[in-house]
Coordinates of C-alpha atoms in Angstrom, one line a residue:
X949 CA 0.0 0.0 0.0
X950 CA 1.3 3.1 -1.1
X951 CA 2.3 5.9 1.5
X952 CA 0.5 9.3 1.4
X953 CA 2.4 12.3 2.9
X954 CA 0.4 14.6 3.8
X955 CA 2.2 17.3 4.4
X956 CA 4.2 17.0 0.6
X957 CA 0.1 17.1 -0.5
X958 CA -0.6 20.0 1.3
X959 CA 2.9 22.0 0.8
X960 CA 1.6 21.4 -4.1
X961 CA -1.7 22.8 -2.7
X962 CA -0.7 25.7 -1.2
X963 CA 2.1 26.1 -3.7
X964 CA -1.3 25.7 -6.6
X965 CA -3.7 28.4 -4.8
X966 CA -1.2 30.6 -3.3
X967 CA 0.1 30.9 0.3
X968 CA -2.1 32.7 2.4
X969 CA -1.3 36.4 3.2
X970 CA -0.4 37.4 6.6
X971 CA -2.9 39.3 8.4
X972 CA -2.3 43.5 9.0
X973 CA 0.1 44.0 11.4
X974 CA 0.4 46.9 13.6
X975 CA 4.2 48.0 14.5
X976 CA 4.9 49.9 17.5
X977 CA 5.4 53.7 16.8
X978 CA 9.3 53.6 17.3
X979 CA 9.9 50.5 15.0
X980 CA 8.3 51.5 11.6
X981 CA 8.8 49.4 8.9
X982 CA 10.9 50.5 5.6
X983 CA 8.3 48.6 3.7
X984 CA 4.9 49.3 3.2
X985 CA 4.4 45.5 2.0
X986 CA 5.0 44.5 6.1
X987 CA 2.0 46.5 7.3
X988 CA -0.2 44.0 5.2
X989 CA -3.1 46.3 4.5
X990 CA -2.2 46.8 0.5
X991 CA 0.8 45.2 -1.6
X992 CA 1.5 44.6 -4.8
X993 CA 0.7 40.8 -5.5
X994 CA 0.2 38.6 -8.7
X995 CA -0.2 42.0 -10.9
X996 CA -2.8 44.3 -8.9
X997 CA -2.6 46.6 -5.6
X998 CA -4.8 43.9 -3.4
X999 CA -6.3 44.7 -0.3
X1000 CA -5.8 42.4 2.6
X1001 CA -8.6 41.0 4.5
X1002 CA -11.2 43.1 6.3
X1003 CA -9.4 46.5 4.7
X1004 CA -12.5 48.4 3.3
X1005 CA -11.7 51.0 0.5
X1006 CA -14.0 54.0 0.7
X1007 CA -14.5 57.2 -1.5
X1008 CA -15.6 60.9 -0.6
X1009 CA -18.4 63.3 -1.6
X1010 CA -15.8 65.5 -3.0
X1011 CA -12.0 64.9 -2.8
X1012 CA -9.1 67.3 -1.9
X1013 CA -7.1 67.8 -5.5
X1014 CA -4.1 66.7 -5.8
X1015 CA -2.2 67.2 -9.0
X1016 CA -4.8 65.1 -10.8
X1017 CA -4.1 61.9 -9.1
X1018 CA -6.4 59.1 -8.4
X1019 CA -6.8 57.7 -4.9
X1020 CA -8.1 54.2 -3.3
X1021 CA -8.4 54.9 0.4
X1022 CA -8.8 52.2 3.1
X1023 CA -9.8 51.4 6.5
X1024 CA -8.9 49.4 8.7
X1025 CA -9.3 48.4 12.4
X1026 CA -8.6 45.8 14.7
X1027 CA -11.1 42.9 15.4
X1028 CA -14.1 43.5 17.6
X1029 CA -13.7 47.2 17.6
X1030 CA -15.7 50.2 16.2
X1031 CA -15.5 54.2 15.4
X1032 CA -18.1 55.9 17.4
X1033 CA -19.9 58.2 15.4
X1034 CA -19.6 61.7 16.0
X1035 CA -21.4 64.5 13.4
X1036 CA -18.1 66.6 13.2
X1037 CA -15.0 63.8 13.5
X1038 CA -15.4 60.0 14.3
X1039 CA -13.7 58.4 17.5
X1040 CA -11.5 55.9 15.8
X1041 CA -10.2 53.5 17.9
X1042 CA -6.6 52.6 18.5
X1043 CA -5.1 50.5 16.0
X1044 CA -6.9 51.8 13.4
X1045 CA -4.8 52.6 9.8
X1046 CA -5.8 54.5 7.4
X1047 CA -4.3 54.3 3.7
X1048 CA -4.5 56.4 1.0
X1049 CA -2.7 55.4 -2.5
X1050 CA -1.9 58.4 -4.9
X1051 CA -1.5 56.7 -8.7
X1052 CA -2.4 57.6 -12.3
X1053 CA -4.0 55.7 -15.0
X1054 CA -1.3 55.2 -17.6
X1055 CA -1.2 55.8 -21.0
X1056 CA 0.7 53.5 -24.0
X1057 CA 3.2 55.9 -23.9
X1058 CA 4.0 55.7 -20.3
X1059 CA 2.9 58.9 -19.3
X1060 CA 0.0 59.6 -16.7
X1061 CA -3.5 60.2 -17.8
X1062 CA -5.7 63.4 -16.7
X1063 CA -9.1 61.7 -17.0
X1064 CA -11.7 61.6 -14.4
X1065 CA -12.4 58.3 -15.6
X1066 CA -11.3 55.4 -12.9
X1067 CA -13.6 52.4 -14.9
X1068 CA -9.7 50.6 -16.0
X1069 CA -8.4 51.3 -12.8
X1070 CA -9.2 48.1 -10.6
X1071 CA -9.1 44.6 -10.2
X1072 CA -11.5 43.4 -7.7
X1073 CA -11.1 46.3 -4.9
X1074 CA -7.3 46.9 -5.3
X1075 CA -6.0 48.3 -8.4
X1076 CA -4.6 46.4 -11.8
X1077 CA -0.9 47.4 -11.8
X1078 CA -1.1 47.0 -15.7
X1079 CA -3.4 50.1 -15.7
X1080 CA -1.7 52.5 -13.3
X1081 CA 1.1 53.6 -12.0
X1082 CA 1.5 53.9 -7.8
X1083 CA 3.6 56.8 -6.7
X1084 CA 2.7 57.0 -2.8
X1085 CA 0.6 55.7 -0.3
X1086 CA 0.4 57.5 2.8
X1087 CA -0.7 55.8 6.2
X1088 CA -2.5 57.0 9.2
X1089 CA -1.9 55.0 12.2
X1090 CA -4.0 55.5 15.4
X1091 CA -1.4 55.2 18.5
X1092 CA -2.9 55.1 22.1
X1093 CA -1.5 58.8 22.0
X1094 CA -2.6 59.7 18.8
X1095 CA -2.3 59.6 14.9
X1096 CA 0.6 58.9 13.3
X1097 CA 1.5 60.0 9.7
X1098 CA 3.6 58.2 7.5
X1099 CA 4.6 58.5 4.1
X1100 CA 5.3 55.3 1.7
X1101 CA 6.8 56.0 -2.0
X1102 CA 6.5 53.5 -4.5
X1103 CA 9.7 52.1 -6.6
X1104 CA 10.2 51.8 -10.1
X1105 CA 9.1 48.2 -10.1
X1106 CA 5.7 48.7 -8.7
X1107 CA 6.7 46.3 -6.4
X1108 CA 6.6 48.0 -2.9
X1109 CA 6.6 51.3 -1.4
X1110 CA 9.5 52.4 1.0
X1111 CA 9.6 54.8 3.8
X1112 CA 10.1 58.5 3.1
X1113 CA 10.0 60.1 6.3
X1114 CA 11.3 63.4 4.3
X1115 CA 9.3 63.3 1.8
X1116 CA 10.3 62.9 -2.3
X1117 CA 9.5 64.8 -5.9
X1118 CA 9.0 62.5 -9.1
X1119 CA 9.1 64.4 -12.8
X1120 CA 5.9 63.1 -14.4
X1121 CA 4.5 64.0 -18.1
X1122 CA 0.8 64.5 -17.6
X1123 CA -1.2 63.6 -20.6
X1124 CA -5.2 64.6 -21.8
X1125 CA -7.6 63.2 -24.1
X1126 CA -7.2 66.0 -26.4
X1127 CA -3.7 65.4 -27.2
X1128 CA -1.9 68.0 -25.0
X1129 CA 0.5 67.3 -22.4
X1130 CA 2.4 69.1 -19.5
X1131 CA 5.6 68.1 -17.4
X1132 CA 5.3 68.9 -13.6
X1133 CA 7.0 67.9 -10.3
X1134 CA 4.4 65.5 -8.0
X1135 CA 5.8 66.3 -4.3
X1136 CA 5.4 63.9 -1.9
X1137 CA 4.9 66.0 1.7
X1138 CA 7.4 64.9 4.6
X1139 CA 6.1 63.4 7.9
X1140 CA 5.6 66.8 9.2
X1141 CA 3.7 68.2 6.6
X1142 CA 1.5 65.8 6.5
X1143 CA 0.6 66.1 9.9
X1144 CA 0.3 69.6 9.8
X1145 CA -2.2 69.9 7.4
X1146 CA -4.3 67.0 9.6
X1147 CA -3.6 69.1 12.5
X1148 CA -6.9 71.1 12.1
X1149 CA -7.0 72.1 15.4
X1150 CA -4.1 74.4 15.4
X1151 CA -4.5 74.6 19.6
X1152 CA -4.1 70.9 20.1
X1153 CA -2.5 70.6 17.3
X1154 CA -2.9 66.4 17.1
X1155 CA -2.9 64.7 13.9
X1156 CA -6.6 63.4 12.7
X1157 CA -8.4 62.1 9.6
X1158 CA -9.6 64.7 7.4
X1159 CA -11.4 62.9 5.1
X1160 CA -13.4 60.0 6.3
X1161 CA -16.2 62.0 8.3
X1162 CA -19.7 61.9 8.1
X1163 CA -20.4 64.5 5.7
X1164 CA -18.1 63.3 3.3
X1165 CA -18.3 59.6 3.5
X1166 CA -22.2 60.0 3.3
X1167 CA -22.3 59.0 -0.2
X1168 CA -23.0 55.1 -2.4
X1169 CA -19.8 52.9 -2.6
X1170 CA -20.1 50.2 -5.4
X1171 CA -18.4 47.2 -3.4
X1172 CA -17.8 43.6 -4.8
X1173 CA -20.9 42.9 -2.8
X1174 CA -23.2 45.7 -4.6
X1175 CA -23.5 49.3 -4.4
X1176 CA -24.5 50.2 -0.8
X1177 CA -24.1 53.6 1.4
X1178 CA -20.7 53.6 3.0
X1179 CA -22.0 54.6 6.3
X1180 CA -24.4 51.7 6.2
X1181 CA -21.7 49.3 5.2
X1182 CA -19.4 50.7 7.8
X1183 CA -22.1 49.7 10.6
X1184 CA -22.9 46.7 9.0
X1185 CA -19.6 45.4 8.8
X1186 CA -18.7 46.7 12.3
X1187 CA -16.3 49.4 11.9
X1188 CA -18.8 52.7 13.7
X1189 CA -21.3 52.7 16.2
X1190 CA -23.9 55.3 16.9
X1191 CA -24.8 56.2 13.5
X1192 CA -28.2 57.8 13.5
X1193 CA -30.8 57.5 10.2
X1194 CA -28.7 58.7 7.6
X1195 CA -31.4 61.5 7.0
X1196 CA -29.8 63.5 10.2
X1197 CA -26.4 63.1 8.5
X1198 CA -24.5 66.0 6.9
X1199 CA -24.0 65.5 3.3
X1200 CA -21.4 67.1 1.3
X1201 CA -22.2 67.0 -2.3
X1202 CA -19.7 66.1 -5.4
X1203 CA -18.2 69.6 -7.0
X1204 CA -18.9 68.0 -10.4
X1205 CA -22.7 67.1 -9.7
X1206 CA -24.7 70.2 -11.5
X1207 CA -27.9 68.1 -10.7
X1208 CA -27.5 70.6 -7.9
X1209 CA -27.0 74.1 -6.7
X1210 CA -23.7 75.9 -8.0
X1211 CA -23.7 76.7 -3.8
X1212 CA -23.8 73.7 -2.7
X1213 CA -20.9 72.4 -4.9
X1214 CA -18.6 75.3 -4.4
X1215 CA -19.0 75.5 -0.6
X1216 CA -18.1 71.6 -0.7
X1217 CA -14.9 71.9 -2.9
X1218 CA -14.0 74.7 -0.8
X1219 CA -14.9 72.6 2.2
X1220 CA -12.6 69.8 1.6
X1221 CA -9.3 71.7 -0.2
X1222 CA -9.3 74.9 2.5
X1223 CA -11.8 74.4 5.6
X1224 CA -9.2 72.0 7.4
X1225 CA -7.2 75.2 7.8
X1226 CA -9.8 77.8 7.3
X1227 CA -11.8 76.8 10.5
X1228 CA -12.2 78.4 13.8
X1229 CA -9.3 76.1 15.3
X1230 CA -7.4 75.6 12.2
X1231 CA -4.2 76.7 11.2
X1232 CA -5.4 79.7 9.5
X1233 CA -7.8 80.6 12.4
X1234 CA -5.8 83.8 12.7
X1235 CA -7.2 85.0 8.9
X1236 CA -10.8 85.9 10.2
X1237 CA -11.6 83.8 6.4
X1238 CA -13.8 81.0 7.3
X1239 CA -14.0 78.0 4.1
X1240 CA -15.6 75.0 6.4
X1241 CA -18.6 73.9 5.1
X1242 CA -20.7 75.2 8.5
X1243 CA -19.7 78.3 8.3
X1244 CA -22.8 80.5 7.1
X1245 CA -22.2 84.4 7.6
X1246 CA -21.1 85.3 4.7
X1247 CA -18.5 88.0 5.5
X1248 CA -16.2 85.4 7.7
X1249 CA -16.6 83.4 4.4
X1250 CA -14.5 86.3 2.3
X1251 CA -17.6 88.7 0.6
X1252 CA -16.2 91.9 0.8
X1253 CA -13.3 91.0 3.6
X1254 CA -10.2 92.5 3.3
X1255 CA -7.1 90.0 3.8
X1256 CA -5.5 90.5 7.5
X1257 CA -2.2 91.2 6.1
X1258 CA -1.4 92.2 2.9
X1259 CA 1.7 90.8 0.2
X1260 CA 2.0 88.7 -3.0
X1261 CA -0.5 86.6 -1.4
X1262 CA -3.3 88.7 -1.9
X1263 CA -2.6 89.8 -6.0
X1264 CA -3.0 93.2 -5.3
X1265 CA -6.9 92.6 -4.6
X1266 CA -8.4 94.4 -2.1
X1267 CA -11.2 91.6 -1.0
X1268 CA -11.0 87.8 -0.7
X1269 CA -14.8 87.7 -2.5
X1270 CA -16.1 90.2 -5.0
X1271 CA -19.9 89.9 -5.8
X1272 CA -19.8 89.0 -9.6
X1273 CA -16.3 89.8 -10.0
X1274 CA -14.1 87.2 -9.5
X1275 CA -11.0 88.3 -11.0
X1276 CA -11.1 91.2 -8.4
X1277 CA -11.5 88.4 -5.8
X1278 CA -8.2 87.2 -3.6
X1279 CA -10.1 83.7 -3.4
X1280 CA -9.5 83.1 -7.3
X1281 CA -6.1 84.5 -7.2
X1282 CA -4.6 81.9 -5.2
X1283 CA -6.2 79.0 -6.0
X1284 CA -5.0 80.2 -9.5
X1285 CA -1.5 80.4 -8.8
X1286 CA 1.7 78.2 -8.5
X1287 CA 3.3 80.3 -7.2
X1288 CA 4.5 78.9 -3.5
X1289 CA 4.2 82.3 -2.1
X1290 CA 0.7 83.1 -3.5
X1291 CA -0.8 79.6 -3.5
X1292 CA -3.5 78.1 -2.0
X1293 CA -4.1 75.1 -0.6
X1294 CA -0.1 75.8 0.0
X1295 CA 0.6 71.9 -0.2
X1296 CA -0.1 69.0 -2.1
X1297 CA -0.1 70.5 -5.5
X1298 CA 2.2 71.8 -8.5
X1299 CA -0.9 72.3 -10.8
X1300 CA -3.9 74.3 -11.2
X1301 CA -7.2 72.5 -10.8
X1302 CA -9.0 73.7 -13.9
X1303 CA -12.4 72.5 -13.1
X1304 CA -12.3 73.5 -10.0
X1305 CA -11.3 77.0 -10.3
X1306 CA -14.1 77.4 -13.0
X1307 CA -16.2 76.4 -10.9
X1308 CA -15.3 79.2 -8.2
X1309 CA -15.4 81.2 -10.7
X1310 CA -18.6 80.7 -11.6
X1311 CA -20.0 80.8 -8.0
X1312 CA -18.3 84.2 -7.5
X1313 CA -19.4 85.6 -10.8
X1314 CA -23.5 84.8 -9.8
X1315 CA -23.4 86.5 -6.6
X1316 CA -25.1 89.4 -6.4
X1317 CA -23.9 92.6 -4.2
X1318 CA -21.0 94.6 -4.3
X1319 CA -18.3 95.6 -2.2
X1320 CA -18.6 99.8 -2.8

C-alpha cells in the first residue's frame, strides 16, 4: 500500500492556490517598517494593488485635489472594535490605519493620464498594476497617544513602497484626451507636513483624519458585494457605532454634480481643499476667512473682507470675495497660482485644478452685491 504524505500534498496545494497572506500587522510607533508590504493592509501581488482581509476601500463626496491623481483609500481596524460616530469627527479607535494610494492611469506611452475616468483602474477592490502607476501611499496609524502619519513611495518596479519620512518629488509627463501634455513635479509631503495639514485644530495641534467624516463619507460605494451607502456598510460590517438615520447626517455633495446648486458644490470643494485650515481652530484661524462647510455668515466666508495682512499673497486685490467679480476676488487668485508664495491650498499640488477654479469662478461671478 502506497504511503500518502500529507504534508508534501498539502505544501503542491498551497504552492497551486497561493500561500495565504499574513494578516495587517500593527508595528509599535518607534519600530516602523521601511516597507509598506509588512504592514499587510495593501501590496502589490500577482499584478494588482490587493487589499488584505477586512481592509475596506472607501471614497468621498468630494476629494481634496491633488495634482490630478487618483486615490483608493482604506480602512482598517482591529477585530471587535468600532469608530463611534460623532457628526463633526469620528472616534476611531486605536489600531486603526488608514491608507490612501496616490496613482495615475497610464497611457501606452507611459505617461500619466488626466481623465476623471477610474472604470480601468481596478481589479477586484485593489488596483490592476497593468493600468496604473503607484507613486505613494500615505498611512494614518492611530497610536494610544494619537495619529501617526507616514509617508510610503513607490519604486520603479511597482513592487513595494518604501519609507520617506522626508518626503520625495518625481518628474511626471501628464497627458489629456485631447492630445496636449504638460511636465510637472508631484511632491510627496514629509512626515511633518503631513501632519500639519491633519492638524486642524491648530491649539491641540494632534494629527486626525480629514477625510473619512460623516459628511463626506455619506455617499453610495459600489463594493464587490453591490453598491450600498458607506456609512451603512461601515455599521454593517462593524467598523462605527452610533450612526443615526442617515437622513440626520450631513452631506457634502460632489463639486462635479450640476444636478444641484452651483452653492452647494462650491462650498463643498472649498470645504474639503481649504476648511481644514480655514476653521475656527485651524491653522489659519488667525485669517478671520472661514471655508468649512458650517460656516454661514457670509463676510467670515471672504464677501467683501479684506485680507489680514497684505503681500503677494493677496494679488494686489483688495477683498477675498467680489460679488460678480471674481477676478477682483483674492479667493481666485490663489487657488490660481503656482506660485509657493501666492498659493492656495499651500501643499499637495504643482498644478492648477482647472475644473475646480471654473467652478469658483462661476460661483463668485453669480453672486449678487458689491463691495462699494
Amino acid at each position: 500500500m502506497r504511503k500518502i504524505y500529507w504534508g508534501a500534498v498539502l505544501a503542491l496545494m498551497l504552492a497551486g492556490c497561493g500561500a495565504p497572506r499574513e494578516a495587517v500587522t500593527i508595528h509599535e510607533r518607534n519600530a516602523i517598517p521601511d516597507n509598506l508590504s509588512d504592514w499587510h493592509v495593501v501590496e502589490a501581488i500577482d499584478g494588482k494593488l490587493a487589499l488584505n482581509d477586512r481592509v475596506t476601500p472607501y471614497d468621498l463626496n468630494t476629494a481634496l485635489f491633488t495634482d490630478y491623481a487618483h486615490k483608493l483609500r482604506t480602512v482598517w481596524m482591529p477585530e471587535g472594535s468600532s469608530a463611534a460616530y460623532g457628526e463633526d469627527d469620528f472616534d476611531y479607535p486605536v489600531g486603526t490605519i488608514i491608507s490612501k494610494t496616490f496613482y495615475y492611469p497610464l497611457a501606452a506611452d507611459g505617461s500619466v493620464l488626466k481623465t476623471d475616468d477610474y472604470s480601468q483602474d481596478f481589479a477586484g477592490s485593489g488596483l490592476n498594476l497593468k493600468k496604473v502607476k503607484l507613486i505613494e501611499t500615505r498611512m494614518l496609524v492611530k497610536r494610544a497617544d494619537g495619529w501617526q502619519a507616514l509617508p510610503y513611495v513607490w519604486n520603479e518596479a511597482q513592487t513595494d513602497a518604501v519609507l520617506e519620512i522626508a518626503g520625495d518629488a518625481t518628474r511626471l509627463q501628464l497627458a489629456s484626451d485631447d492630445g496636449s501634455s504638460e511636465g510637472f513635479t508631484y511632491v510627496v509631503p514629509d512626515a511633518n507636513q503631513c501632519s500639519g495639514c491633519h492638524a486642524d485644530n491648530h491649539t491641540q495641534k494632534a494629527t486626525r483624519p480629514i477625510g473619512p467624516r460623516a459628511r463626506h463619507l455619506n455617499k453610495d460605494y459600489a463594493y464587490q458585494g453591490g453598491t450600498e451607502n458607506q456609512l451603512l456598510y461601515w455599521q454593517q460590517v462593524g467598523y462605527l457605532s452610533g450612526l443615526p438615520e442617515l437622513a440626520q447626517v450631513p452631506h457634502n455633495v460632489s463639486y462635479s454634480d450640476t444636478s444641484v446648486s452651483l452653492e452647494e458644490r462650491a462650498r463643498s470643494y472649498l470645504d474639503i481643499n481649504c476648511g481644514h485650515c480655514h476653521n475656527p481652530k485651524g491653522a489659519a484661524d488667525t485669517s478671520g476667512l472661514m471655508l468649512y462647510s458650517a460656516e454661514h455668515n457670509m463676510r467670515r466666508l471672504g464677501v467683501c473682507k479684506p485680507p489680514v495682512a497684505a503681500g503677494t499673497g493677496s494679488g494686489d486685490r483688495l477683498f477675498a470675495i467680489v460679488p460678480g467679480s471674481p477676478d477682483a476676488s483674492i479667493l481666485n487668485f490663489r487657488v490660481e497660482s503656482t506660485d509657493p508664495g501666492a498659493m492656495m491650498p499651500e501643499l499637495g499640488r504643482s498644478l492648477v485644478h482647472k475644473e475646480g477654479t471654473e467652478l469658483l469662478k462661476e460661483w463668485i461671478a453669480t453672486m449678487p452685491g458689491n463691495c462699494s
